[in-house]
PDB file of C-alpha atoms in Angstrom:
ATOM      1  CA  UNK W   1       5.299 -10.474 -12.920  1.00  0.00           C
ATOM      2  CA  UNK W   2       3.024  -9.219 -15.669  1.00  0.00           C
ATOM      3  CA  UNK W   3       0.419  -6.804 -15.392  1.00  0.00           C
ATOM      4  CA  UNK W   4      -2.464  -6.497 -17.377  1.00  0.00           C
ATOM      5  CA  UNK W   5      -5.107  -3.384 -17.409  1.00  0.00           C
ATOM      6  CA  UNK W   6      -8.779  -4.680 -17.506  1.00  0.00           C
ATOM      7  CA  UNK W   7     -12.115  -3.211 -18.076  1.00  0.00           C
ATOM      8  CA  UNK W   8     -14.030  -4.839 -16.165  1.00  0.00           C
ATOM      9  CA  UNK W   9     -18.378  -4.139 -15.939  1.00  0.00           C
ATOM     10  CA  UNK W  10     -21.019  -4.417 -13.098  1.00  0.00           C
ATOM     11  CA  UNK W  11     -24.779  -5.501 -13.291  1.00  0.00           C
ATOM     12  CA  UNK W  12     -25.682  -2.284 -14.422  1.00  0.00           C
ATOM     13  CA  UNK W  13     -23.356  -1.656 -17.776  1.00  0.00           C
ATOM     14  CA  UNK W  14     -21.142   0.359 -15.852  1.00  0.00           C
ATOM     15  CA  UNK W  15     -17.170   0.208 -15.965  1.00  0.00           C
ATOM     16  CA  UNK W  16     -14.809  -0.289 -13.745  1.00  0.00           C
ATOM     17  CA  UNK W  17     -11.023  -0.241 -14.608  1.00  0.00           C
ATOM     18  CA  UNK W  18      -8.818  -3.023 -12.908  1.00  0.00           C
ATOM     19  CA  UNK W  19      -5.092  -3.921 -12.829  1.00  0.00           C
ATOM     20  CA  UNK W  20      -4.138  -7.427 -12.487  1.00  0.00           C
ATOM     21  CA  UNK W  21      -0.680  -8.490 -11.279  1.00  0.00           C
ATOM     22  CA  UNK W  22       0.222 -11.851 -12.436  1.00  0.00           C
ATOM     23  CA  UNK W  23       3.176 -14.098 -11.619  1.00  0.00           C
ATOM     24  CA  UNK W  24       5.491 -15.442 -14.315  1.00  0.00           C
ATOM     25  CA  UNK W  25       5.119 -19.002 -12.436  1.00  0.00           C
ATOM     26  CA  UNK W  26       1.787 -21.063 -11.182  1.00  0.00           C
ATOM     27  CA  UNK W  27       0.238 -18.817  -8.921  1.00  0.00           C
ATOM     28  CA  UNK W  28      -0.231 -19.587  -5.092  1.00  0.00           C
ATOM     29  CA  UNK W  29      -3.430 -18.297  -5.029  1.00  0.00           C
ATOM     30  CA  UNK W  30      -5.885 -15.463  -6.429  1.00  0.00           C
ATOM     31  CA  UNK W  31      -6.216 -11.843  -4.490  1.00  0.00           C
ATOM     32  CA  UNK W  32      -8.425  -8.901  -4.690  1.00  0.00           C
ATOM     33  CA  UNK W  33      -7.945  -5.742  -3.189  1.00  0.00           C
ATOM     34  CA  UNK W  34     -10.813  -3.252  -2.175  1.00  0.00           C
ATOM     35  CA  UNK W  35     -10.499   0.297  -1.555  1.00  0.00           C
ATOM     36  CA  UNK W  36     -12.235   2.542   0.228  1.00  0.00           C
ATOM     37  CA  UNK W  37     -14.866   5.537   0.011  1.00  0.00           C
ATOM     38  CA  UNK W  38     -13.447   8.472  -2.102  1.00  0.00           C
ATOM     39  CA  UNK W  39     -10.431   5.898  -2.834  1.00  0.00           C
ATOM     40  CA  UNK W  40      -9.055   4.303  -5.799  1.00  0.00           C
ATOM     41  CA  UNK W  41      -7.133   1.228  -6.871  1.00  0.00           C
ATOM     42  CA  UNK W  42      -4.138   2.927  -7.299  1.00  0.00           C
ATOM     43  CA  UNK W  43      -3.229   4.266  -3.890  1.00  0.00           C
ATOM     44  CA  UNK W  44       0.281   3.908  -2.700  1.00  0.00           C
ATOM     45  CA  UNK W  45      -0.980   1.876   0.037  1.00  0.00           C
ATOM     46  CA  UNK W  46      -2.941  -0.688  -2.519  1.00  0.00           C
ATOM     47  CA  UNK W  47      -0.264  -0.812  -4.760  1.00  0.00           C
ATOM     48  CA  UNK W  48       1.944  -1.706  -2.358  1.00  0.00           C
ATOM     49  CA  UNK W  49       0.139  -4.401  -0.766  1.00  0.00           C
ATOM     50  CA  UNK W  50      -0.628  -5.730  -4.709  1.00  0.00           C
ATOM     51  CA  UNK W  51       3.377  -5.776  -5.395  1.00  0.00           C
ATOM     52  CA  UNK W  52       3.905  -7.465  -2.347  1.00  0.00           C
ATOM     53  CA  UNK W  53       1.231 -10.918  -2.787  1.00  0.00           C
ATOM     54  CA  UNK W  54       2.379 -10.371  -6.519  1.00  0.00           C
ATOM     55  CA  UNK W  55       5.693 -11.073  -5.166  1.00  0.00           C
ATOM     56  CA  UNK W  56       4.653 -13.929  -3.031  1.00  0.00           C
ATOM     57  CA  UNK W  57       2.977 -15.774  -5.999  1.00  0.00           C
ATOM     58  CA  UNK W  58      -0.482 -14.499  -5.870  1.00  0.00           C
ATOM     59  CA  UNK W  59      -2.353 -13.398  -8.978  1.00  0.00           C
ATOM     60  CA  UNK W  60      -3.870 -10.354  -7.594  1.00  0.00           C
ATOM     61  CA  UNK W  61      -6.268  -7.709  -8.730  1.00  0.00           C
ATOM     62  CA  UNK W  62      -7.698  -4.135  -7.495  1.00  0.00           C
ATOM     63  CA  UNK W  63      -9.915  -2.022  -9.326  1.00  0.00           C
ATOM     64  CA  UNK W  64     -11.941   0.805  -8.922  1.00  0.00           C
ATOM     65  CA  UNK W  65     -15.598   0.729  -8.410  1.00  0.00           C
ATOM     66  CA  UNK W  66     -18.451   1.617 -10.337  1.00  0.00           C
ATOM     67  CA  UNK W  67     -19.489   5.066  -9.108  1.00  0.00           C
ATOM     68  CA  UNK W  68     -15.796   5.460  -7.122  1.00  0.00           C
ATOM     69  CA  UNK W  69     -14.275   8.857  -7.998  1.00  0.00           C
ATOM     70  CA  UNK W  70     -12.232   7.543 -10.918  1.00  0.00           C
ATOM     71  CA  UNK W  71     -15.491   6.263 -12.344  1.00  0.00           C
ATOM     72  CA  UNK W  72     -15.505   6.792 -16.238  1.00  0.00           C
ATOM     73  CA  UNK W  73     -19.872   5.696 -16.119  1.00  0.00           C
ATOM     74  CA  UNK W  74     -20.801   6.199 -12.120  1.00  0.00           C
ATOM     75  CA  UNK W  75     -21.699   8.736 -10.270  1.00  0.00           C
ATOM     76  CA  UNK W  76     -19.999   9.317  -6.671  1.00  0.00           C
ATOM     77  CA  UNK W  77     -23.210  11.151  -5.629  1.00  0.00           C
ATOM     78  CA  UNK W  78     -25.083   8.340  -6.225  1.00  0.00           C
ATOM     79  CA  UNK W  79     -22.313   6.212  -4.643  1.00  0.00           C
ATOM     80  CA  UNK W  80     -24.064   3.528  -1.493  1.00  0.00           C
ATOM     81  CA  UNK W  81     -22.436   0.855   0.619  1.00  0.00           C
ATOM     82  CA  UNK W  82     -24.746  -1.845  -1.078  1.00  0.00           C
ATOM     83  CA  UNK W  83     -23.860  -0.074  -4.325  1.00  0.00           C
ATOM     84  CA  UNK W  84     -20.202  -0.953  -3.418  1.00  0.00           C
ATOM     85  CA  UNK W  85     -20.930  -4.755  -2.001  1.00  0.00           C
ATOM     86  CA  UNK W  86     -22.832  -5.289  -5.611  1.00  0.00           C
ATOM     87  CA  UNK W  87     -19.937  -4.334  -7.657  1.00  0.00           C
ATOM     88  CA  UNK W  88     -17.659  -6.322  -5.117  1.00  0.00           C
ATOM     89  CA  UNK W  89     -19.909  -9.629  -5.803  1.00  0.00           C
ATOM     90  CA  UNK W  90     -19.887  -8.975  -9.638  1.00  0.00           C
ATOM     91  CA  UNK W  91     -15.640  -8.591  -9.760  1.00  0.00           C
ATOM     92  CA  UNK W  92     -15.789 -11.655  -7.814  1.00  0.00           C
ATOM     93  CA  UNK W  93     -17.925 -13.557 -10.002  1.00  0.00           C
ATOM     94  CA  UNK W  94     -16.082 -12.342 -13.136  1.00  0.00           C
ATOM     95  CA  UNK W  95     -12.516 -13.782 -10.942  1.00  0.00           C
ATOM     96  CA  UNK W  96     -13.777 -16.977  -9.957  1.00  0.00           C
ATOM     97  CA  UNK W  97     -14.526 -17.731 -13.780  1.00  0.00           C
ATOM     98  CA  UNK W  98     -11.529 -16.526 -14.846  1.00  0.00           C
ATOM     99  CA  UNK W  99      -8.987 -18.436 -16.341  1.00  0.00           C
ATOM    100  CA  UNK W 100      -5.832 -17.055 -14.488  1.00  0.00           C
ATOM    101  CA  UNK W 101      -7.813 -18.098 -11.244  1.00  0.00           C
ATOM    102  CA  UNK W 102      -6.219 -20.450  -8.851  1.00  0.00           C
ATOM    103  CA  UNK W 103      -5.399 -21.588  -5.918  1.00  0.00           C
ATOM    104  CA  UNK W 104      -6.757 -20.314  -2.187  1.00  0.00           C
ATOM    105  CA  UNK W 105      -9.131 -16.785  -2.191  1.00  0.00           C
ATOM    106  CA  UNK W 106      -6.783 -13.727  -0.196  1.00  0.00           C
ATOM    107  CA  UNK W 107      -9.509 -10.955   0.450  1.00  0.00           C
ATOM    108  CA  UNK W 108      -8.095  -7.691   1.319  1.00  0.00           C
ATOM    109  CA  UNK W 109      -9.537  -4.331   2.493  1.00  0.00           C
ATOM    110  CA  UNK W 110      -8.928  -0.971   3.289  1.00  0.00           C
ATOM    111  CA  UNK W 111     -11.804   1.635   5.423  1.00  0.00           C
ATOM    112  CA  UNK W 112     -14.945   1.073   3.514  1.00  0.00           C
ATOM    113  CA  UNK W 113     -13.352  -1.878   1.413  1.00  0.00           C
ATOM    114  CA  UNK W 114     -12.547  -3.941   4.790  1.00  0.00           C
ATOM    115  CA  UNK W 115     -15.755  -3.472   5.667  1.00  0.00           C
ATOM    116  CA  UNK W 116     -17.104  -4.425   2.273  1.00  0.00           C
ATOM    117  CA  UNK W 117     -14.852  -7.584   2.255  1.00  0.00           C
ATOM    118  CA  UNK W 118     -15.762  -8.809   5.842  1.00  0.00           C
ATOM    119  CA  UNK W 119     -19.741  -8.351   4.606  1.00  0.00           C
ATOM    120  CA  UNK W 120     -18.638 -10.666   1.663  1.00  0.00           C
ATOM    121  CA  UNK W 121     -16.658 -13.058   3.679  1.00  0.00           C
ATOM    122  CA  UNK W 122     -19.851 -13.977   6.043  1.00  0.00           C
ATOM    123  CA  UNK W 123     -21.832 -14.103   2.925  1.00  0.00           C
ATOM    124  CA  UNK W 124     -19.629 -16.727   0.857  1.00  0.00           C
ATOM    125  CA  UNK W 125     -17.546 -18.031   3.866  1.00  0.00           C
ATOM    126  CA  UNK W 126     -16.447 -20.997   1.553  1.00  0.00           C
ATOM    127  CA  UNK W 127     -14.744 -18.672  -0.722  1.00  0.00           C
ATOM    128  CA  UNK W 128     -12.409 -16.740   1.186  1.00  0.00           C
ATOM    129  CA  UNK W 129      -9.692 -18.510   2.670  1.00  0.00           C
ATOM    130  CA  UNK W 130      -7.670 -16.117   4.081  1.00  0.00           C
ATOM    131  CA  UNK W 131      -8.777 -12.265   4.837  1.00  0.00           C
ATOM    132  CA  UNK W 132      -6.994  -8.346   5.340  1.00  0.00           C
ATOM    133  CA  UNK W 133      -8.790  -5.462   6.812  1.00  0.00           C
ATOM    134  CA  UNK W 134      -6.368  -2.727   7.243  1.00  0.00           C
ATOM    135  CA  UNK W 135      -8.131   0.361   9.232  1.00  0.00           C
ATOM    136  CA  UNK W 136     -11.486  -0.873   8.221  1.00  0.00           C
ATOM    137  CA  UNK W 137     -14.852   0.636   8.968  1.00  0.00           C
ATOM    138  CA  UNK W 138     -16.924  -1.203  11.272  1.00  0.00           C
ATOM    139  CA  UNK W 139     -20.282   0.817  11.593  1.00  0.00           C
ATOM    140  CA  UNK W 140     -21.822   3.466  12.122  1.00  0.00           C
ATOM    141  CA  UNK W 141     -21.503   2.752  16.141  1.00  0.00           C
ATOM    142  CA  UNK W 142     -18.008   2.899  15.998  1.00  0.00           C
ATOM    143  CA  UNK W 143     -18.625   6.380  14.115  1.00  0.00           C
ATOM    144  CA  UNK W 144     -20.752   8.143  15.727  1.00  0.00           C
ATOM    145  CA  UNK W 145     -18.724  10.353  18.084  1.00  0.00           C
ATOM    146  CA  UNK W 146     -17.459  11.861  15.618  1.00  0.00           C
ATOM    147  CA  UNK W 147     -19.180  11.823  12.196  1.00  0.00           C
ATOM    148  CA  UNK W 148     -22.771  11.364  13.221  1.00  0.00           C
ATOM    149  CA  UNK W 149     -23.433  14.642  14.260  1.00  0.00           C
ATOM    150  CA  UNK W 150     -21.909  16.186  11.116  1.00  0.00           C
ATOM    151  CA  UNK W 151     -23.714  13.279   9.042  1.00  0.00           C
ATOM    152  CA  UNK W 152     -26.958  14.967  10.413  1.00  0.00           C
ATOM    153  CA  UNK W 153     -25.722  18.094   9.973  1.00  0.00           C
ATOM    154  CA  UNK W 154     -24.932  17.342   5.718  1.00  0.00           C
ATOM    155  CA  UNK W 155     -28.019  15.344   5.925  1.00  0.00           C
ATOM    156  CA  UNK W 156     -29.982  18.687   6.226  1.00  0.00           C
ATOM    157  CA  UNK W 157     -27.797  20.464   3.692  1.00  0.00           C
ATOM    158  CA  UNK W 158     -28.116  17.836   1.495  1.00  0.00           C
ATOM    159  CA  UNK W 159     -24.666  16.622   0.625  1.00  0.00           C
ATOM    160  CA  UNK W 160     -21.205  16.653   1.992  1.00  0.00           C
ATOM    161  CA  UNK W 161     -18.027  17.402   0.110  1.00  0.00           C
ATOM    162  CA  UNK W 162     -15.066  14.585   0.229  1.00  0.00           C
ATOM    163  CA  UNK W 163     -11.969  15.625  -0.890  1.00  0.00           C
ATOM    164  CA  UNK W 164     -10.910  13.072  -3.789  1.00  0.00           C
ATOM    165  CA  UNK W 165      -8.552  12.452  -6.109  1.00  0.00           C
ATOM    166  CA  UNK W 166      -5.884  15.304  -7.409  1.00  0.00           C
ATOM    167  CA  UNK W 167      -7.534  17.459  -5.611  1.00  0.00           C
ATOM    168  CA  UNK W 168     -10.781  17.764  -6.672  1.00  0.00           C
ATOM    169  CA  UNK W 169     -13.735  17.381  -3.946  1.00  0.00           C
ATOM    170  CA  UNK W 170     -16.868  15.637  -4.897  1.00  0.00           C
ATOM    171  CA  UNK W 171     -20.574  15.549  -3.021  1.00  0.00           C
ATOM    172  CA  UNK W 172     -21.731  12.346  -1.011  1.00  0.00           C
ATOM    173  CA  UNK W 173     -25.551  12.090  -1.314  1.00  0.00           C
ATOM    174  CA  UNK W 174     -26.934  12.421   2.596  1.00  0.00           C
ATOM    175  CA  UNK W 175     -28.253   8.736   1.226  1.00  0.00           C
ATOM    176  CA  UNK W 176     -24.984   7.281   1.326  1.00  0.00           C
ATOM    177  CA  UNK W 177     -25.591   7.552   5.401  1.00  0.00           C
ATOM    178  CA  UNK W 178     -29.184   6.168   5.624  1.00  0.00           C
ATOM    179  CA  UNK W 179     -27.353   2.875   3.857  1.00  0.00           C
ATOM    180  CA  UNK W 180     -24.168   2.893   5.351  1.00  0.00           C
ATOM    181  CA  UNK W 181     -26.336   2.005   8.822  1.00  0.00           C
ATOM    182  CA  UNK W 182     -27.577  -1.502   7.541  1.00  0.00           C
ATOM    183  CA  UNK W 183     -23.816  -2.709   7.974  1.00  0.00           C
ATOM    184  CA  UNK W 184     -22.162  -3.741  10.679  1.00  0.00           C
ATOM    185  CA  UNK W 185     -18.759  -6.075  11.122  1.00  0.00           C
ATOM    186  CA  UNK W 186     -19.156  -6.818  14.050  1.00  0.00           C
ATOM    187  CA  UNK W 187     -21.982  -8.909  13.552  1.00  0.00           C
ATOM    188  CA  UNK W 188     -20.121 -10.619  10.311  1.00  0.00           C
ATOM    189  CA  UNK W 189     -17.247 -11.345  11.974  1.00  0.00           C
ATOM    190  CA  UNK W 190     -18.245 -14.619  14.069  1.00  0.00           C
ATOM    191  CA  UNK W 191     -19.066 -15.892  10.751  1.00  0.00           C
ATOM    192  CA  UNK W 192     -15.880 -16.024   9.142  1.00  0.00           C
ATOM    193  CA  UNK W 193     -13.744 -19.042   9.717  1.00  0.00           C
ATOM    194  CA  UNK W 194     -11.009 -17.922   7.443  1.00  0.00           C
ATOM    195  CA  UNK W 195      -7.803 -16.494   8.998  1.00  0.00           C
ATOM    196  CA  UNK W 196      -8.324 -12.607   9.757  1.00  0.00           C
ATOM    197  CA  UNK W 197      -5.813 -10.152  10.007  1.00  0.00           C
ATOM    198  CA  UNK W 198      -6.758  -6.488  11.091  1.00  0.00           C
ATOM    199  CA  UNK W 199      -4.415  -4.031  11.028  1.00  0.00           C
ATOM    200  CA  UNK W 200      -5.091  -0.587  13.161  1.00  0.00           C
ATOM    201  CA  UNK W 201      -3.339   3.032  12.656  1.00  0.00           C
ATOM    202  CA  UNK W 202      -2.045   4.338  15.946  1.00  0.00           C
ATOM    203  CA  UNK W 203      -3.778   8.170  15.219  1.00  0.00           C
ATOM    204  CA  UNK W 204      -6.587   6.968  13.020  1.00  0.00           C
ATOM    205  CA  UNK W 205     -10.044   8.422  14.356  1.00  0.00           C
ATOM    206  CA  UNK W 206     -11.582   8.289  10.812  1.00  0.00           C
ATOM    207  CA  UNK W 207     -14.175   5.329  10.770  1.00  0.00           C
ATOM    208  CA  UNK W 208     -12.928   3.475  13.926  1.00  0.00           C
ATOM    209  CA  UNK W 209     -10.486   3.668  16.812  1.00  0.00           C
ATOM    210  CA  UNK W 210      -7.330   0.912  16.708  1.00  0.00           C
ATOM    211  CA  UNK W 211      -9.316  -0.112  20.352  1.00  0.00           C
ATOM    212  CA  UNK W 212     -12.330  -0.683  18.062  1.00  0.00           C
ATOM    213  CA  UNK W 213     -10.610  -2.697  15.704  1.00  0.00           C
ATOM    214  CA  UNK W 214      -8.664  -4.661  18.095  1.00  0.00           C
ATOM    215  CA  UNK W 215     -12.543  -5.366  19.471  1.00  0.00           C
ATOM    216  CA  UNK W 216     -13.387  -6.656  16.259  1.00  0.00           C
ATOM    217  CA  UNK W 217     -10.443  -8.932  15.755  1.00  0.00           C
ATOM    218  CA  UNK W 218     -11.461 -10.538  18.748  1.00  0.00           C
ATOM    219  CA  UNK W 219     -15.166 -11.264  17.524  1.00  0.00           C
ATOM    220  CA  UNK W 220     -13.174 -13.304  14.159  1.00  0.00           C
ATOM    221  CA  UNK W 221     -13.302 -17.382  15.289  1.00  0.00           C
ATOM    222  CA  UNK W 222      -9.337 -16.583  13.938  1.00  0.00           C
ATOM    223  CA  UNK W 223      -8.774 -13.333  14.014  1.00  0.00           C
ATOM    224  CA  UNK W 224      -5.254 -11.728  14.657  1.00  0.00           C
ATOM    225  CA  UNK W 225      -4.599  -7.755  15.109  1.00  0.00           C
ATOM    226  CA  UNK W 226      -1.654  -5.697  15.119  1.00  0.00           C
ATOM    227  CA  UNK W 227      -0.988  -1.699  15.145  1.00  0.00           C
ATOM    228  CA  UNK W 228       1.570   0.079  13.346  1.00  0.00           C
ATOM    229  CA  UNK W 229       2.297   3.569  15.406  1.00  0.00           C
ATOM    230  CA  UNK W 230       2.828   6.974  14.538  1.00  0.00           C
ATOM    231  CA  UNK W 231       0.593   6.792  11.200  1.00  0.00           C
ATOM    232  CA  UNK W 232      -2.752   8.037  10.104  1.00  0.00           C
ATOM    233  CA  UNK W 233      -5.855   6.454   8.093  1.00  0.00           C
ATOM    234  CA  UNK W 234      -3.962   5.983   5.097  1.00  0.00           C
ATOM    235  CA  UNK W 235      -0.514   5.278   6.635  1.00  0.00           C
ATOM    236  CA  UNK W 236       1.182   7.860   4.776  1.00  0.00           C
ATOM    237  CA  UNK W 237       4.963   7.057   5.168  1.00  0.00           C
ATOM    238  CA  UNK W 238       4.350   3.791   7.198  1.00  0.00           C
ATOM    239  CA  UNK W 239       3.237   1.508   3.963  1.00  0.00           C
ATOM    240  CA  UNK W 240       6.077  -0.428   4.602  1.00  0.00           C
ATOM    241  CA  UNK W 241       5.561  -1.546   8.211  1.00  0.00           C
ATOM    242  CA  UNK W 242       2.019  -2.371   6.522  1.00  0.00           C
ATOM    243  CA  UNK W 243       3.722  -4.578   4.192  1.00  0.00           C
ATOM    244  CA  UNK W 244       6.147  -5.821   6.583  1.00  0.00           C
ATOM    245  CA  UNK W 245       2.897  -6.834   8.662  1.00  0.00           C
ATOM    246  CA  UNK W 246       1.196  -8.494   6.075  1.00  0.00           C
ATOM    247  CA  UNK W 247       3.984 -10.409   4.992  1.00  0.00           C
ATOM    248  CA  UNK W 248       4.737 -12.362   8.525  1.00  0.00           C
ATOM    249  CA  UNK W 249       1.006 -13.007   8.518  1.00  0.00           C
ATOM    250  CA  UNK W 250       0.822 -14.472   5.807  1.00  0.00           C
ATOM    251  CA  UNK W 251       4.687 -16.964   6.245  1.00  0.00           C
ATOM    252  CA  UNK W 252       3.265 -17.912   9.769  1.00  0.00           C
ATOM    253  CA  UNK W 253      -0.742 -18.368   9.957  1.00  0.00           C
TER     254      UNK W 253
END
């Protein structure tokens, strides 16, 4: 496997660093991995899902989005859902010109990402043949016992702090909210042929319930979910059972 370090750059000028893995033979296939709000490419999680379709032949690449907290251009404050589906639609272009791309399209994507990459799936249903949400966010309805009321509540302060990377905590513009409720995957799902797998965090009340997500695997024409216990929103010390899950998806569907 060889990995290469990219620069990559959205509509707007601004940069956004990537990591391709590459195999040393013809590759299967092309992936691309999406992260989530206040997340990066590198999460263990990510990197561990990468390593694995690397290992199964895949070229596959993550990267970080334009105003994501590892942003050397963006701005998180001014970070939006459509914000995040633009840059997702401009990576994609860039990998479906690119001359390491082959083979069948693996989407993959984690909280805000799976929602992202189930809102590009219905959009360009031809170019995804196989799809990964792994704790996704599914809309604000799915959100609002929880962090509706306190989205008001920030609205009226003006901002909310997220804790990010190493530590450090950066504001979410109260705008972020008024966008994040155009989006809803339940209503893409039905129409997305390609194989769906959705995988659900036993103690994960962060954007949506595993009884929410196993809803929405349900509404996918082939849509498959599964549930790895005792684990949180990120998974923590369960990445490998995530892995593990992945993996017999993707020798059996």
């Amino acid at each position: 496997m060889r990995t290469e370090e990219l620069v990559l750059r959205n509509r707007a000028g601004e940069r956004m660093p990537a990591t391709l893995f590459r195999p040393d033979a013809a590759s299967v296939g092309t992936a691309v991995i999406l992260h989530g709000l206040g997340a990066w490419r590198n999460q263990p999680l990510l990197l561990a899902v990468a390593r694995l379709l690397a290992d199964q032949g895949y070229a596959v690449l993550r990267f970080d989005e334009a105003n994501g907290v590892t942003a050397p251009d963006g701005d998180f404050f001014r970070s939006t859902t459509t914000k995040y589906t633009q840059d997702v639609e401009d990576v994609l272009a860039y990998v479906n010109s690119a001359p390491w791309r082959s083979g069948p399209m693996l989407l993959v994507g984690h909280s805000l990402g799976g929602l992202v990459a189930a809102w590009y799936a219905a959009r360009h249903p031809d170019q995804v043949a196989r799809l990964v949400l792994i704790a996704p966010a599914i809309s604000w309805k799915t959100m609002w016992w929880k962090w509706l009321p306190l989205s008001l509540l920030w609205y009226v302060r003006g901002y909310r702090l997220i804790l990010g990377i190493e530590g450090k905590k950066f504001a979410l513009s109260p705008l972020w909210w008024r966008d994040f409720f155009r989006y809803d995957a339940m209503a893409y799902a039905p129409q997305i042929p390609a194989p769906t797998l959705v995988i659900s965090a036993e103690q994960d009340h962060t954007v949506g319930r595993p009884r929410d997500e196993r809803a929405l695997a349900r509404r996918f024409p082939n849509g498959e979910h599964s549930m790895v216990s005792w684990t949180n929103h990120i998974f923590d010390e369960h990445v490998d059972e995530v892995v593990d899950t992945i993996n017999r998806w993707l020798t059996s569907s």
